[in-house]
């Protein structure tokens, strides 16, 4: 266990996720494919939104483009390091890189929470206030809302990183996790972590609970509005625009709540649950939004046919 002196660590060792040794090669290839497909899928969504003028002019798809950027970044921060767990030998992570990984994960993760909330609010306005929607959610406002989400996320990430690494770490340096996250790192602190655990629970709990509550409230109103639509075709179209978002929110929030809002345990289930927001959700988002969203599928067809140019009205 390497130390600068008797009180300060210079690096950590990430133990990764438990796995049978016979699956080492399979898991390495599996997560390599997940990473490559995540980058390609989200890049495709980003290019589609940028190229297709019909999508680019709508706030919902501006939000979707930003979501793709976040998914690509989260995957890059976590998955390559996870893959190193399936190679021979132990590769430590430096103290500074551990701080950066924790900061950027919580920065991007909380920004994603805020973005999901904005997307739900956008759907609420589009379905429940269709006549006033162009006024209530225009390009300028959507840009300001996205900027606000980035700023709030960076503040949240900074708070979590500063609180976690202000504590002394004097050994051991073995993090029982596949990346530098708050619960796993705090177990190694050479000081009382009660305040940190309480602040983490309250801070993350407030972000998750408030965002999820606003999303839930938005969709309660949306469902009420959809059920009042007289035609079956109108109801189907309205549900299709929301189905992808509901699926993505469910896949993201349930594992996050399991990881951060439960009594502290060192269970393998926590690591398995954390794979969803860090590796699997960024991979699934492009699939969900292309398979469940008719407008994105039509935009992909237009782009493939060379009709996504600016001459379209």
GROMACS .gro file of C-alpha atoms in nm:
model
  313
    1UNK     CA    1   0.000   0.000   0.000
    2UNK     CA    2   0.191   0.296  -0.126
    3UNK     CA    3   0.200   0.619   0.078
    4UNK     CA    4   0.369   0.954   0.051
    5UNK     CA    5   0.416   0.951   0.426
    6UNK     CA    6   0.239   0.806   0.729
    7UNK     CA    7  -0.079   1.002   0.666
    8UNK     CA    8  -0.127   1.051   0.293
    9UNK     CA    9  -0.201   0.804   0.013
   10UNK     CA   10  -0.078   0.867  -0.339
   11UNK     CA   11  -0.295   0.611  -0.516
   12UNK     CA   12  -0.588   0.373  -0.483
   13UNK     CA   13  -0.647   0.022  -0.613
   14UNK     CA   14  -0.992  -0.042  -0.758
   15UNK     CA   15  -1.091  -0.404  -0.697
   16UNK     CA   16  -1.359  -0.394  -0.968
   17UNK     CA   17  -1.660  -0.624  -0.970
   18UNK     CA   18  -1.636  -0.988  -0.857
   19UNK     CA   19  -1.636  -1.235  -1.145
   20UNK     CA   20  -1.528  -1.594  -1.223
   21UNK     CA   21  -1.181  -1.599  -1.376
   22UNK     CA   22  -1.302  -1.813  -1.667
   23UNK     CA   23  -1.520  -1.519  -1.777
   24UNK     CA   24  -1.232  -1.266  -1.781
   25UNK     CA   25  -1.197  -1.253  -2.160
   26UNK     CA   26  -1.572  -1.259  -2.220
   27UNK     CA   27  -1.635  -0.970  -1.980
   28UNK     CA   28  -1.352  -0.765  -2.129
   29UNK     CA   29  -1.492  -0.810  -2.482
   30UNK     CA   30  -1.849  -0.751  -2.357
   31UNK     CA   31  -1.770  -0.416  -2.195
   32UNK     CA   32  -1.547  -0.318  -2.486
   33UNK     CA   33  -1.844  -0.370  -2.721
   34UNK     CA   34  -2.073  -0.186  -2.479
   35UNK     CA   35  -1.834   0.110  -2.478
   36UNK     CA   36  -1.790   0.120  -2.856
   37UNK     CA   37  -2.164   0.085  -2.924
   38UNK     CA   38  -2.241   0.348  -2.660
   39UNK     CA   39  -2.015   0.599  -2.830
   40UNK     CA   40  -2.141   0.517  -3.179
   41UNK     CA   41  -2.509   0.510  -3.080
   42UNK     CA   42  -2.500   0.841  -2.896
   43UNK     CA   43  -2.290   0.997  -3.170
   44UNK     CA   44  -2.555   0.888  -3.420
   45UNK     CA   45  -2.828   1.052  -3.212
   46UNK     CA   46  -2.618   1.370  -3.180
   47UNK     CA   47  -2.550   1.386  -3.555
   48UNK     CA   48  -2.916   1.314  -3.635
   49UNK     CA   49  -3.039   1.597  -3.413
   50UNK     CA   50  -2.777   1.832  -3.556
   51UNK     CA   51  -2.837   1.747  -3.923
   52UNK     CA   52  -3.216   1.714  -3.925
   53UNK     CA   53  -3.368   2.063  -3.915
   54UNK     CA   54  -3.704   1.932  -3.796
   55UNK     CA   55  -3.546   1.790  -3.482
   56UNK     CA   56  -3.293   2.066  -3.432
   57UNK     CA   57  -3.571   2.325  -3.411
   58UNK     CA   58  -3.745   2.147  -3.122
   59UNK     CA   59  -3.630   2.183  -2.759
   60UNK     CA   60  -3.702   1.816  -2.680
   61UNK     CA   61  -3.437   1.705  -2.927
   62UNK     CA   62  -3.193   1.972  -2.816
   63UNK     CA   63  -3.223   1.811  -2.472
   64UNK     CA   64  -3.177   1.469  -2.633
   65UNK     CA   65  -2.857   1.584  -2.803
   66UNK     CA   66  -2.719   1.710  -2.471
   67UNK     CA   67  -2.818   1.379  -2.310
   68UNK     CA   68  -2.614   1.197  -2.574
   69UNK     CA   69  -2.308   1.409  -2.489
   70UNK     CA   70  -2.349   1.328  -2.119
   71UNK     CA   71  -2.391   0.955  -2.189
   72UNK     CA   72  -2.074   0.950  -2.400
   73UNK     CA   73  -1.882   1.131  -2.125
   74UNK     CA   74  -2.005   0.910  -1.838
   75UNK     CA   75  -1.922   0.597  -2.036
   76UNK     CA   76  -1.572   0.730  -2.110
   77UNK     CA   77  -1.509   0.814  -1.745
   78UNK     CA   78  -1.617   0.473  -1.611
   79UNK     CA   79  -1.609   0.189  -1.864
   80UNK     CA   80  -1.241   0.194  -1.979
   81UNK     CA   81  -1.133   0.184  -1.616
   82UNK     CA   82  -1.379  -0.100  -1.550
   83UNK     CA   83  -1.231  -0.296  -1.842
   84UNK     CA   84  -0.888  -0.279  -1.680
   85UNK     CA   85  -1.029  -0.501  -1.405
   86UNK     CA   86  -1.046  -0.782  -1.662
   87UNK     CA   87  -0.680  -0.757  -1.766
   88UNK     CA   88  -0.382  -0.923  -1.604
   89UNK     CA   89  -0.212  -0.736  -1.322
   90UNK     CA   90  -0.322  -0.451  -1.099
   91UNK     CA   91  -0.322  -0.095  -1.231
   92UNK     CA   92  -0.362   0.161  -0.952
   93UNK     CA   93  -0.545   0.489  -1.001
   94UNK     CA   94  -0.367   0.800  -0.876
   95UNK     CA   95  -0.520   1.011  -0.600
   96UNK     CA   96  -0.579   1.301  -0.841
   97UNK     CA   97  -0.745   1.078  -1.101
   98UNK     CA   98  -0.968   0.931  -0.831
   99UNK     CA   99  -1.078   1.284  -0.731
  100UNK     CA  100  -1.142   1.372  -1.096
  101UNK     CA  101  -1.341   1.053  -1.160
  102UNK     CA  102  -1.564   1.111  -0.858
  103UNK     CA  103  -1.618   1.477  -0.946
  104UNK     CA  104  -1.701   1.423  -1.313
  105UNK     CA  105  -1.928   1.127  -1.242
  106UNK     CA  106  -2.140   1.326  -0.995
  107UNK     CA  107  -2.121   1.640  -1.209
  108UNK     CA  108  -2.249   1.457  -1.517
  109UNK     CA  109  -2.486   1.232  -1.323
  110UNK     CA  110  -2.665   1.520  -1.149
  111UNK     CA  111  -2.674   1.717  -1.476
  112UNK     CA  112  -2.844   1.415  -1.629
  113UNK     CA  113  -3.103   1.415  -1.349
  114UNK     CA  114  -3.180   1.781  -1.414
  115UNK     CA  115  -3.196   1.716  -1.788
  116UNK     CA  116  -3.448   1.433  -1.746
  117UNK     CA  117  -3.662   1.675  -1.546
  118UNK     CA  118  -3.641   1.937  -1.821
  119UNK     CA  119  -3.739   1.676  -2.078
  120UNK     CA  120  -4.044   1.579  -1.873
  121UNK     CA  121  -4.142   1.946  -1.834
  122UNK     CA  122  -4.101   1.994  -2.208
  123UNK     CA  123  -4.338   1.701  -2.276
  124UNK     CA  124  -4.585   1.842  -2.024
  125UNK     CA  125  -4.591   2.177  -2.204
  126UNK     CA  126  -4.613   2.016  -2.549
  127UNK     CA  127  -4.908   1.792  -2.458
  128UNK     CA  128  -5.091   1.992  -2.191
  129UNK     CA  129  -5.025   2.344  -2.326
  130UNK     CA  130  -4.988   2.286  -2.703
  131UNK     CA  131  -5.109   2.630  -2.812
  132UNK     CA  132  -4.871   2.816  -2.580
  133UNK     CA  133  -4.584   2.569  -2.618
  134UNK     CA  134  -4.384   2.776  -2.874
  135UNK     CA  135  -4.392   3.071  -2.633
  136UNK     CA  136  -4.334   2.879  -2.310
  137UNK     CA  137  -4.049   2.663  -2.445
  138UNK     CA  138  -3.851   2.842  -2.715
  139UNK     CA  139  -3.492   2.791  -2.828
  140UNK     CA  140  -3.354   3.067  -2.605
  141UNK     CA  141  -3.525   2.936  -2.293
  142UNK     CA  142  -3.423   2.576  -2.362
  143UNK     CA  143  -3.060   2.689  -2.402
  144UNK     CA  144  -3.075   2.875  -2.070
  145UNK     CA  145  -3.230   2.573  -1.898
  146UNK     CA  146  -2.958   2.343  -2.032
  147UNK     CA  147  -2.690   2.590  -1.918
  148UNK     CA  148  -2.852   2.601  -1.574
  149UNK     CA  149  -2.847   2.221  -1.555
  150UNK     CA  150  -2.473   2.217  -1.637
  151UNK     CA  151  -2.397   2.481  -1.373
  152UNK     CA  152  -2.607   2.311  -1.105
  153UNK     CA  153  -2.446   1.976  -1.189
  154UNK     CA  154  -2.095   2.118  -1.163
  155UNK     CA  155  -2.175   2.269  -0.823
  156UNK     CA  156  -2.319   1.939  -0.701
  157UNK     CA  157  -2.013   1.747  -0.823
  158UNK     CA  158  -1.775   1.996  -0.662
  159UNK     CA  159  -1.954   1.974  -0.326
  160UNK     CA  160  -1.937   1.595  -0.326
  161UNK     CA  161  -1.570   1.583  -0.431
  162UNK     CA  162  -1.457   1.847  -0.181
  163UNK     CA  163  -1.646   1.687   0.110
  164UNK     CA  164  -1.512   1.341   0.025
  165UNK     CA  165  -1.146   1.429  -0.023
  166UNK     CA  166  -1.112   1.685   0.255
  167UNK     CA  167  -1.083   1.382   0.485
  168UNK     CA  168  -0.744   1.221   0.551
  169UNK     CA  169  -0.668   0.891   0.376
  170UNK     CA  170  -0.383   0.706   0.539
  171UNK     CA  171  -0.451   0.348   0.432
  172UNK     CA  172  -0.553   0.093   0.332
  173UNK     CA  173  -0.588   0.202  -0.029
  174UNK     CA  174  -0.804  -0.077  -0.171
  175UNK     CA  175  -1.140   0.056  -0.297
  176UNK     CA  176  -1.394  -0.226  -0.301
  177UNK     CA  177  -1.565  -0.097  -0.615
  178UNK     CA  178  -1.507  -0.056  -0.988
  179UNK     CA  179  -1.469   0.324  -0.978
  180UNK     CA  180  -1.406   0.600  -0.725
  181UNK     CA  181  -1.749   0.666  -0.579
  182UNK     CA  182  -1.842   0.824  -0.250
  183UNK     CA  183  -1.956   0.525  -0.039
  184UNK     CA  184  -1.659   0.307  -0.140
  185UNK     CA  185  -1.397   0.582  -0.092
  186UNK     CA  186  -1.536   0.699   0.243
  187UNK     CA  187  -1.477   0.352   0.389
  188UNK     CA  188  -1.102   0.419   0.360
  189UNK     CA  189  -1.103   0.755   0.541
  190UNK     CA  190  -0.898   0.782   0.858
  191UNK     CA  191  -1.159   1.001   1.027
  192UNK     CA  192  -1.522   1.005   1.128
  193UNK     CA  193  -1.739   1.005   0.815
  194UNK     CA  194  -2.078   1.056   0.980
  195UNK     CA  195  -2.116   1.414   0.857
  196UNK     CA  196  -2.008   1.316   0.505
  197UNK     CA  197  -2.253   1.028   0.493
  198UNK     CA  198  -2.536   1.249   0.616
  199UNK     CA  199  -2.458   1.529   0.369
  200UNK     CA  200  -2.422   1.281   0.084
  201UNK     CA  201  -2.753   1.117   0.168
  202UNK     CA  202  -2.934   1.450   0.199
  203UNK     CA  203  -2.770   1.615  -0.103
  204UNK     CA  204  -2.813   1.324  -0.343
  205UNK     CA  205  -3.150   1.242  -0.190
  206UNK     CA  206  -3.276   1.596  -0.251
  207UNK     CA  207  -3.153   1.595  -0.612
  208UNK     CA  208  -3.298   1.251  -0.692
  209UNK     CA  209  -3.624   1.295  -0.499
  210UNK     CA  210  -3.697   1.646  -0.626
  211UNK     CA  211  -3.619   1.560  -0.990
  212UNK     CA  212  -3.814   1.235  -0.976
  213UNK     CA  213  -4.111   1.405  -0.806
  214UNK     CA  214  -4.124   1.675  -1.073
  215UNK     CA  215  -4.102   1.411  -1.346
  216UNK     CA  216  -4.378   1.209  -1.181
  217UNK     CA  217  -4.599   1.516  -1.143
  218UNK     CA  218  -4.542   1.608  -1.507
  219UNK     CA  219  -4.641   1.262  -1.627
  220UNK     CA  220  -4.949   1.248  -1.407
  221UNK     CA  221  -5.070   1.564  -1.581
  222UNK     CA  222  -4.960   1.427  -1.919
  223UNK     CA  223  -5.153   1.102  -1.870
  224UNK     CA  224  -5.461   1.298  -1.768
  225UNK     CA  225  -5.431   1.507  -2.083
  226UNK     CA  226  -5.371   1.206  -2.307
  227UNK     CA  227  -5.674   1.019  -2.172
  228UNK     CA  228  -5.888   1.317  -2.261
  229UNK     CA  229  -5.784   1.293  -2.630
  230UNK     CA  230  -6.083   1.161  -2.822
  231UNK     CA  231  -5.911   0.968  -3.102
  232UNK     CA  232  -5.713   0.648  -3.049
  233UNK     CA  233  -5.454   0.765  -3.303
  234UNK     CA  234  -5.404   1.089  -3.111
  235UNK     CA  235  -5.357   0.902  -2.784
  236UNK     CA  236  -5.110   0.660  -2.947
  237UNK     CA  237  -4.901   0.943  -3.093
  238UNK     CA  238  -4.896   1.127  -2.760
  239UNK     CA  239  -4.789   0.814  -2.571
  240UNK     CA  240  -4.519   0.739  -2.830
  241UNK     CA  241  -4.351   1.074  -2.768
  242UNK     CA  242  -4.333   1.003  -2.394
  243UNK     CA  243  -4.272   0.628  -2.384
  244UNK     CA  244  -3.899   0.650  -2.454
  245UNK     CA  245  -3.844   0.912  -2.184
  246UNK     CA  246  -4.040   0.716  -1.921
  247UNK     CA  247  -3.837   0.402  -1.999
  248UNK     CA  248  -3.504   0.584  -1.974
  249UNK     CA  249  -3.598   0.758  -1.648
  250UNK     CA  250  -3.702   0.428  -1.490
  251UNK     CA  251  -3.381   0.250  -1.594
  252UNK     CA  252  -3.173   0.540  -1.456
  253UNK     CA  253  -3.346   0.636  -1.130
  254UNK     CA  254  -3.423   0.295  -0.979
  255UNK     CA  255  -3.056   0.179  -0.967
  256UNK     CA  256  -2.941   0.524  -0.847
  257UNK     CA  257  -3.188   0.514  -0.559
  258UNK     CA  258  -3.072   0.163  -0.472
  259UNK     CA  259  -2.704   0.264  -0.466
  260UNK     CA  260  -2.725   0.594  -0.274
  261UNK     CA  261  -3.049   0.597  -0.075
  262UNK     CA  262  -3.026   0.277   0.123
  263UNK     CA  263  -2.854   0.180   0.450
  264UNK     CA  264  -2.480   0.148   0.399
  265UNK     CA  265  -2.381  -0.207   0.308
  266UNK     CA  266  -2.092  -0.350   0.114
  267UNK     CA  267  -2.314  -0.574  -0.098
  268UNK     CA  268  -2.221  -0.696  -0.448
  269UNK     CA  269  -2.573  -0.591  -0.548
  270UNK     CA  270  -2.465  -0.228  -0.506
  271UNK     CA  271  -2.192  -0.271  -0.766
  272UNK     CA  272  -2.429  -0.454  -1.000
  273UNK     CA  273  -2.689  -0.177  -0.964
  274UNK     CA  274  -2.422   0.090  -1.029
  275UNK     CA  275  -2.350  -0.069  -1.367
  276UNK     CA  276  -2.685   0.061  -1.492
  277UNK     CA  277  -2.627   0.439  -1.465
  278UNK     CA  278  -2.257   0.410  -1.547
  279UNK     CA  279  -2.241   0.158  -1.833
  280UNK     CA  280  -2.579   0.018  -1.936
  281UNK     CA  281  -2.804   0.326  -1.939
  282UNK     CA  282  -2.568   0.524  -2.170
  283UNK     CA  283  -2.570   0.218  -2.398
  284UNK     CA  284  -2.949   0.171  -2.386
  285UNK     CA  285  -3.051   0.535  -2.434
  286UNK     CA  286  -2.983   0.551  -2.811
  287UNK     CA  287  -3.159   0.215  -2.860
  288UNK     CA  288  -3.463   0.324  -2.662
  289UNK     CA  289  -3.488   0.660  -2.835
  290UNK     CA  290  -3.458   0.509  -3.182
  291UNK     CA  291  -3.691   0.214  -3.125
  292UNK     CA  292  -3.955   0.390  -2.915
  293UNK     CA  293  -3.952   0.734  -3.079
  294UNK     CA  294  -4.117   0.760  -3.420
  295UNK     CA  295  -3.980   1.108  -3.492
  296UNK     CA  296  -3.619   0.997  -3.443
  297UNK     CA  297  -3.675   0.695  -3.668
  298UNK     CA  298  -3.819   0.919  -3.938
  299UNK     CA  299  -3.525   1.159  -3.901
  300UNK     CA  300  -3.280   0.869  -3.942
  301UNK     CA  301  -3.463   0.765  -4.261
  302UNK     CA  302  -3.449   1.122  -4.391
  303UNK     CA  303  -3.079   1.144  -4.312
  304UNK     CA  304  -3.010   0.807  -4.474
  305UNK     CA  305  -3.199   0.926  -4.782
  306UNK     CA  306  -3.012   1.256  -4.790
  307UNK     CA  307  -3.318   1.466  -4.705
  308UNK     CA  308  -3.213   1.608  -4.369
  309UNK     CA  309  -3.069   1.929  -4.508
  310UNK     CA  310  -3.158   2.284  -4.423
  311UNK     CA  311  -3.385   2.323  -4.730
  312UNK     CA  312  -3.659   2.136  -4.549
  313UNK     CA  313  -3.938   2.335  -4.385
   0.00000   0.00000   0.00000
